[in-house]
Amino acid sequence: MEAQKIELEINHGMDSFIRDSKISTYITEFLDKFKDKFPHTLVHLHLFEEVQSSTNDIKPRALGKAKNRKLRIDIGFERFRKGASLTTPSPEQFFSQLNFVMNKEVENYKNNINKINPVLRARLKRMGIDLSTEKNADANDLKGSLATANYTLNFDLRINELTDEDLYQLGSSIIVQANKGKIYTRPEVIREMAEKLEDI
């Protein structure tokens, strides 16, 4: 299996105090300790700054969610207006907050892995495609379709581990067959199948 990976995005690609070398130089090294904490999952981490006029504006942070077969984690760092200037967290404050939130995300992932990133077999069963019995017509149709395409699919992978080809083969059977007469492009089949499998 491919090594665990954390994709990093900073402030929507715009300037930010997070890009200051006192912080940015150490972010990759800091994140290395979290790479193995989200098994079977590609994590997209977005660090951004939020400008608040007062502490009353702060809303509870939403935990990471699965989207496009990635666990997307958004972490905002508040800056407050003081006259014409903005407060800026120190590097120590930044990394302390980042460490706290990432540990919460690891805990959330461990507690909810079967919801955030379910095993394909279990996810299909929730969709009515029960591969554990020969009596399920939808499961038999899926197996037959994959056999006709001479395609072997590992149903014990988690959905974030599926390749685009896996999604295409699944979607050709599940989505295209259910919408006969509708023309699909390959990217549409892949996208719709990925969305259908996401369980959040």
mmCIF file of C-alpha atoms in Angstrom:
data_model
loop_
_atom_site.group_PDB
_atom_site.id
_atom_site.type_symbol
_atom_site.label_atom_id
_atom_site.label_comp_id
_atom_site.label_asym_id
_atom_site.label_seq_id
_atom_site.Cartn_x
_atom_site.Cartn_y
_atom_site.Cartn_z
ATOM 1 C CA MET A 1 0.000 0.000 0.000
ATOM 2 C CA GLU A 2 1.064 3.556 -0.703
ATOM 3 C CA ALA A 3 2.664 5.448 2.179
ATOM 4 C CA GLN A 4 0.352 7.571 4.265
ATOM 5 C CA LYS A 5 0.251 11.159 3.154
ATOM 6 C CA ILE A 6 -0.993 14.527 4.364
ATOM 7 C CA GLU A 7 -1.632 17.125 1.679
ATOM 8 C CA LEU A 8 -1.195 20.657 2.944
ATOM 9 C CA GLU A 9 -2.948 23.826 1.826
ATOM 10 C CA ILE A 10 -2.261 27.187 3.438
ATOM 11 C CA ASN A 11 -4.820 29.985 3.536
ATOM 12 C CA HIS A 12 -6.446 29.276 0.163
ATOM 13 C CA GLY A 13 -3.059 29.909 -1.463
ATOM 14 C CA MET A 14 -2.994 33.533 -0.281
ATOM 15 C CA ASP A 15 -0.543 35.392 1.948
ATOM 16 C CA SER A 16 -0.740 34.561 5.639
ATOM 17 C CA PHE A 17 1.253 34.728 8.859
ATOM 18 C CA ILE A 18 1.378 30.908 8.535
ATOM 19 C CA ARG A 19 3.786 31.360 5.614
ATOM 20 C CA ASP A 20 6.272 33.171 7.858
ATOM 21 C CA SER A 21 9.492 31.122 7.945
ATOM 22 C CA LYS A 22 9.297 30.845 11.752
ATOM 23 C CA ILE A 23 6.206 28.672 11.207
ATOM 24 C CA SER A 24 6.295 27.325 7.643
ATOM 25 C CA THR A 25 9.799 25.868 7.991
ATOM 26 C CA TYR A 26 8.583 23.459 10.684
ATOM 27 C CA ILE A 27 5.087 22.511 9.491
ATOM 28 C CA THR A 28 6.104 19.520 7.343
ATOM 29 C CA GLU A 29 8.322 18.124 10.100
ATOM 30 C CA PHE A 30 5.502 18.656 12.627
ATOM 31 C CA LEU A 31 2.975 16.817 10.421
ATOM 32 C CA ASP A 32 5.280 13.821 9.931
ATOM 33 C CA LYS A 33 4.255 12.510 13.360
ATOM 34 C CA PHE A 34 0.607 12.374 12.226
ATOM 35 C CA LYS A 35 1.085 10.586 8.885
ATOM 36 C CA ASP A 36 0.474 7.113 10.310
ATOM 37 C CA LYS A 37 -2.391 8.205 12.566
ATOM 38 C CA PHE A 38 -4.978 8.109 9.751
ATOM 39 C CA PRO A 39 -4.594 4.575 8.306
ATOM 40 C CA HIS A 40 -5.902 3.872 4.796
ATOM 41 C CA THR A 41 -6.626 7.556 4.297
ATOM 42 C CA LEU A 42 -5.277 10.493 2.363
ATOM 43 C CA VAL A 43 -5.670 13.614 4.501
ATOM 44 C CA HIS A 44 -6.099 17.082 3.032
ATOM 45 C CA LEU A 45 -5.194 19.610 5.720
ATOM 46 C CA HIS A 46 -6.142 23.240 5.183
ATOM 47 C CA LEU A 47 -4.629 25.770 7.584
ATOM 48 C CA PHE A 48 -6.072 29.246 7.263
ATOM 49 C CA GLU A 49 -6.493 32.454 9.171
ATOM 50 C CA GLU A 50 -9.803 33.897 10.291
ATOM 51 C CA VAL A 51 -10.066 37.591 11.041
ATOM 52 C CA GLN A 52 -12.507 38.261 13.882
ATOM 53 C CA SER A 53 -13.708 41.582 15.180
ATOM 54 C CA SER A 54 -14.299 40.145 18.654
ATOM 55 C CA THR A 55 -14.238 36.872 20.596
ATOM 56 C CA ASN A 56 -18.046 36.728 20.217
ATOM 57 C CA ASP A 57 -17.586 35.835 16.525
ATOM 58 C CA ILE A 58 -15.872 32.505 17.218
ATOM 59 C CA LYS A 59 -17.911 29.446 16.255
ATOM 60 C CA PRO A 60 -17.265 25.823 17.280
ATOM 61 C CA ARG A 61 -14.905 24.097 14.869
ATOM 62 C CA ALA A 62 -16.304 21.343 12.663
ATOM 63 C CA LEU A 63 -14.373 18.060 12.701
ATOM 64 C CA GLY A 64 -12.863 16.693 9.505
ATOM 65 C CA LYS A 65 -15.168 15.148 6.917
ATOM 66 C CA ALA A 66 -14.689 12.760 4.029
ATOM 67 C CA LYS A 67 -14.887 14.461 0.658
ATOM 68 C CA ASN A 68 -13.553 13.241 -2.681
ATOM 69 C CA ARG A 69 -12.168 10.157 -0.917
ATOM 70 C CA LYS A 70 -9.992 12.332 1.312
ATOM 71 C CA LEU A 71 -10.369 13.246 4.942
ATOM 72 C CA ARG A 72 -10.561 17.035 4.760
ATOM 73 C CA ILE A 73 -9.485 18.861 7.897
ATOM 74 C CA ASP A 74 -9.914 22.631 8.062
ATOM 75 C CA ILE A 75 -8.158 24.441 10.906
ATOM 76 C CA GLY A 76 -8.627 28.169 11.321
ATOM 77 C CA PHE A 77 -6.331 30.382 13.375
ATOM 78 C CA GLU A 78 -8.069 33.450 14.747
ATOM 79 C CA ARG A 79 -6.624 36.916 14.369
ATOM 80 C CA PHE A 80 -8.353 39.835 16.062
ATOM 81 C CA ARG A 81 -8.532 43.474 15.090
ATOM 82 C CA LYS A 82 -6.865 45.863 17.506
ATOM 83 C CA GLY A 83 -7.324 49.302 16.040
ATOM 84 C CA ALA A 84 -5.729 49.241 12.598
ATOM 85 C CA SER A 85 -3.620 46.134 13.273
ATOM 86 C CA LEU A 86 -4.244 42.421 13.654
ATOM 87 C CA THR A 87 -3.058 40.157 16.432
ATOM 88 C CA THR A 88 -0.833 37.286 15.303
ATOM 89 C CA PRO A 89 -0.318 34.006 17.189
ATOM 90 C CA SER A 90 3.297 33.304 18.098
ATOM 91 C CA PRO A 91 4.904 30.176 16.569
ATOM 92 C CA GLU A 92 4.552 28.505 19.988
ATOM 93 C CA GLN A 93 0.834 29.337 20.156
ATOM 94 C CA PHE A 94 0.353 28.214 16.545
ATOM 95 C CA PHE A 95 1.968 24.790 17.032
ATOM 96 C CA SER A 96 0.304 24.275 20.398
ATOM 97 C CA GLN A 97 -3.127 24.853 18.840
ATOM 98 C CA LEU A 98 -2.267 22.737 15.794
ATOM 99 C CA ASN A 99 -1.085 19.872 17.996
ATOM 100 C CA PHE A 100 -4.253 20.019 20.124
ATOM 101 C CA VAL A 101 -6.593 20.036 17.120
ATOM 102 C CA MET A 102 -4.722 17.308 15.211
ATOM 103 C CA ASN A 103 -4.875 15.036 18.274
ATOM 104 C CA LYS A 104 -8.648 15.642 18.403
ATOM 105 C CA GLU A 105 -8.866 14.730 14.697
ATOM 106 C CA VAL A 106 -6.922 11.503 15.283
ATOM 107 C CA GLU A 107 -9.307 10.604 18.108
ATOM 108 C CA ASN A 108 -12.313 11.412 15.894
ATOM 109 C CA TYR A 109 -10.916 9.295 13.069
ATOM 110 C CA LYS A 110 -10.256 6.293 15.337
ATOM 111 C CA ASN A 111 -13.731 6.494 16.858
ATOM 112 C CA ASN A 112 -15.519 6.947 13.545
ATOM 113 C CA ILE A 113 -13.342 5.191 10.950
ATOM 114 C CA ASN A 114 -16.193 2.951 9.807
ATOM 115 C CA LYS A 115 -18.310 6.005 9.123
ATOM 116 C CA ILE A 116 -15.607 8.322 7.788
ATOM 117 C CA ASN A 117 -13.840 5.664 5.715
ATOM 118 C CA PRO A 118 -15.900 2.453 5.585
ATOM 119 C CA VAL A 119 -14.843 -0.875 4.092
ATOM 120 C CA LEU A 120 -16.305 -1.173 0.584
ATOM 121 C CA ARG A 121 -18.115 -4.451 1.352
ATOM 122 C CA ALA A 122 -19.900 -2.865 4.357
ATOM 123 C CA ARG A 123 -20.717 0.313 2.446
ATOM 124 C CA LEU A 124 -22.223 -1.651 -0.456
ATOM 125 C CA LYS A 125 -24.314 -3.660 1.999
ATOM 126 C CA ARG A 126 -25.788 -0.422 3.368
ATOM 127 C CA MET A 127 -26.660 0.464 -0.235
ATOM 128 C CA GLY A 128 -28.550 -2.852 -0.565
ATOM 129 C CA ILE A 129 -25.773 -4.764 -2.341
ATOM 130 C CA ASP A 130 -25.059 -7.657 0.036
ATOM 131 C CA LEU A 131 -22.055 -9.635 -1.206
ATOM 132 C CA SER A 132 -22.324 -12.157 1.633
ATOM 133 C CA THR A 133 -25.277 -13.992 0.071
ATOM 134 C CA GLU A 134 -26.008 -15.537 -3.312
ATOM 135 C CA LYS A 135 -29.629 -14.432 -2.960
ATOM 136 C CA ASN A 136 -28.984 -10.703 -3.413
ATOM 137 C CA ALA A 137 -29.819 -9.793 -7.022
ATOM 138 C CA ASP A 138 -27.903 -6.486 -6.966
ATOM 139 C CA ALA A 139 -24.783 -8.210 -5.627
ATOM 140 C CA ASN A 140 -25.053 -10.892 -8.325
ATOM 141 C CA ASP A 141 -25.447 -8.197 -10.985
ATOM 142 C CA LEU A 142 -22.348 -6.405 -9.701
ATOM 143 C CA LYS A 143 -20.279 -9.602 -9.637
ATOM 144 C CA GLY A 144 -21.507 -10.499 -13.131
ATOM 145 C CA SER A 145 -20.698 -7.050 -14.486
ATOM 146 C CA LEU A 146 -17.172 -7.148 -13.042
ATOM 147 C CA ALA A 147 -16.633 -10.667 -14.413
ATOM 148 C CA THR A 148 -17.815 -9.555 -17.879
ATOM 149 C CA ALA A 149 -15.316 -6.679 -17.732
ATOM 150 C CA ASN A 150 -12.671 -9.197 -16.560
ATOM 151 C CA TYR A 151 -12.031 -6.918 -13.587
ATOM 152 C CA THR A 152 -11.013 -8.111 -10.121
ATOM 153 C CA LEU A 153 -11.992 -5.807 -7.272
ATOM 154 C CA ASN A 154 -10.930 -6.158 -3.642
ATOM 155 C CA PHE A 155 -14.142 -5.533 -1.687
ATOM 156 C CA ASP A 156 -12.197 -5.423 1.580
ATOM 157 C CA LEU A 157 -10.488 -2.125 0.753
ATOM 158 C CA ARG A 158 -11.663 0.999 2.485
ATOM 159 C CA ILE A 159 -13.370 3.423 0.127
ATOM 160 C CA ASN A 160 -10.525 5.948 0.301
ATOM 161 C CA GLU A 161 -8.176 3.253 -1.026
ATOM 162 C CA LEU A 162 -10.147 2.665 -4.228
ATOM 163 C CA THR A 163 -8.505 3.716 -7.465
ATOM 164 C CA ASP A 164 -10.308 5.679 -10.173
ATOM 165 C CA GLU A 165 -10.474 2.450 -12.190
ATOM 166 C CA ASP A 166 -12.140 0.674 -9.242
ATOM 167 C CA LEU A 167 -14.690 3.479 -9.036
ATOM 168 C CA TYR A 168 -15.264 3.411 -12.780
ATOM 169 C CA GLN A 169 -15.936 -0.329 -12.808
ATOM 170 C CA LEU A 170 -18.253 -0.049 -9.783
ATOM 171 C CA GLY A 171 -20.036 2.951 -11.254
ATOM 172 C CA SER A 172 -20.479 1.273 -14.631
ATOM 173 C CA SER A 173 -22.434 -1.466 -12.911
ATOM 174 C CA ILE A 174 -24.227 0.457 -10.179
ATOM 175 C CA ILE A 175 -24.855 3.932 -11.606
ATOM 176 C CA VAL A 176 -24.883 3.499 -15.378
ATOM 177 C CA GLN A 177 -27.026 0.344 -15.229
ATOM 178 C CA ALA A 178 -29.550 2.101 -12.973
ATOM 179 C CA ASN A 179 -29.836 5.027 -15.408
ATOM 180 C CA LYS A 180 -30.082 3.288 -18.768
ATOM 181 C CA GLY A 181 -30.392 5.734 -21.620
ATOM 182 C CA LYS A 182 -28.340 8.425 -19.879
ATOM 183 C CA ILE A 183 -24.914 9.070 -21.378
ATOM 184 C CA TYR A 184 -22.057 9.262 -18.869
ATOM 185 C CA THR A 185 -18.461 10.289 -19.373
ATOM 186 C CA ARG A 186 -15.795 8.330 -17.517
ATOM 187 C CA PRO A 187 -15.041 11.249 -15.124
ATOM 188 C CA GLU A 188 -18.777 11.564 -14.348
ATOM 189 C CA VAL A 189 -19.039 7.876 -13.474
ATOM 190 C CA ILE A 190 -15.986 8.108 -11.206
ATOM 191 C CA ARG A 191 -17.205 11.272 -9.480
ATOM 192 C CA GLU A 192 -20.760 10.037 -8.931
ATOM 193 C CA MET A 193 -19.574 6.663 -7.618
ATOM 194 C CA ALA A 194 -17.164 8.339 -5.188
ATOM 195 C CA GLU A 195 -19.952 10.595 -3.930
ATOM 196 C CA LYS A 196 -22.316 7.639 -3.560
ATOM 197 C CA LEU A 197 -19.798 5.743 -1.439
ATOM 198 C CA GLU A 198 -19.061 8.613 0.924
ATOM 199 C CA ASP A 199 -20.918 8.042 4.138
ATOM 200 C CA ILE A 200 -20.793 11.390 5.917
#
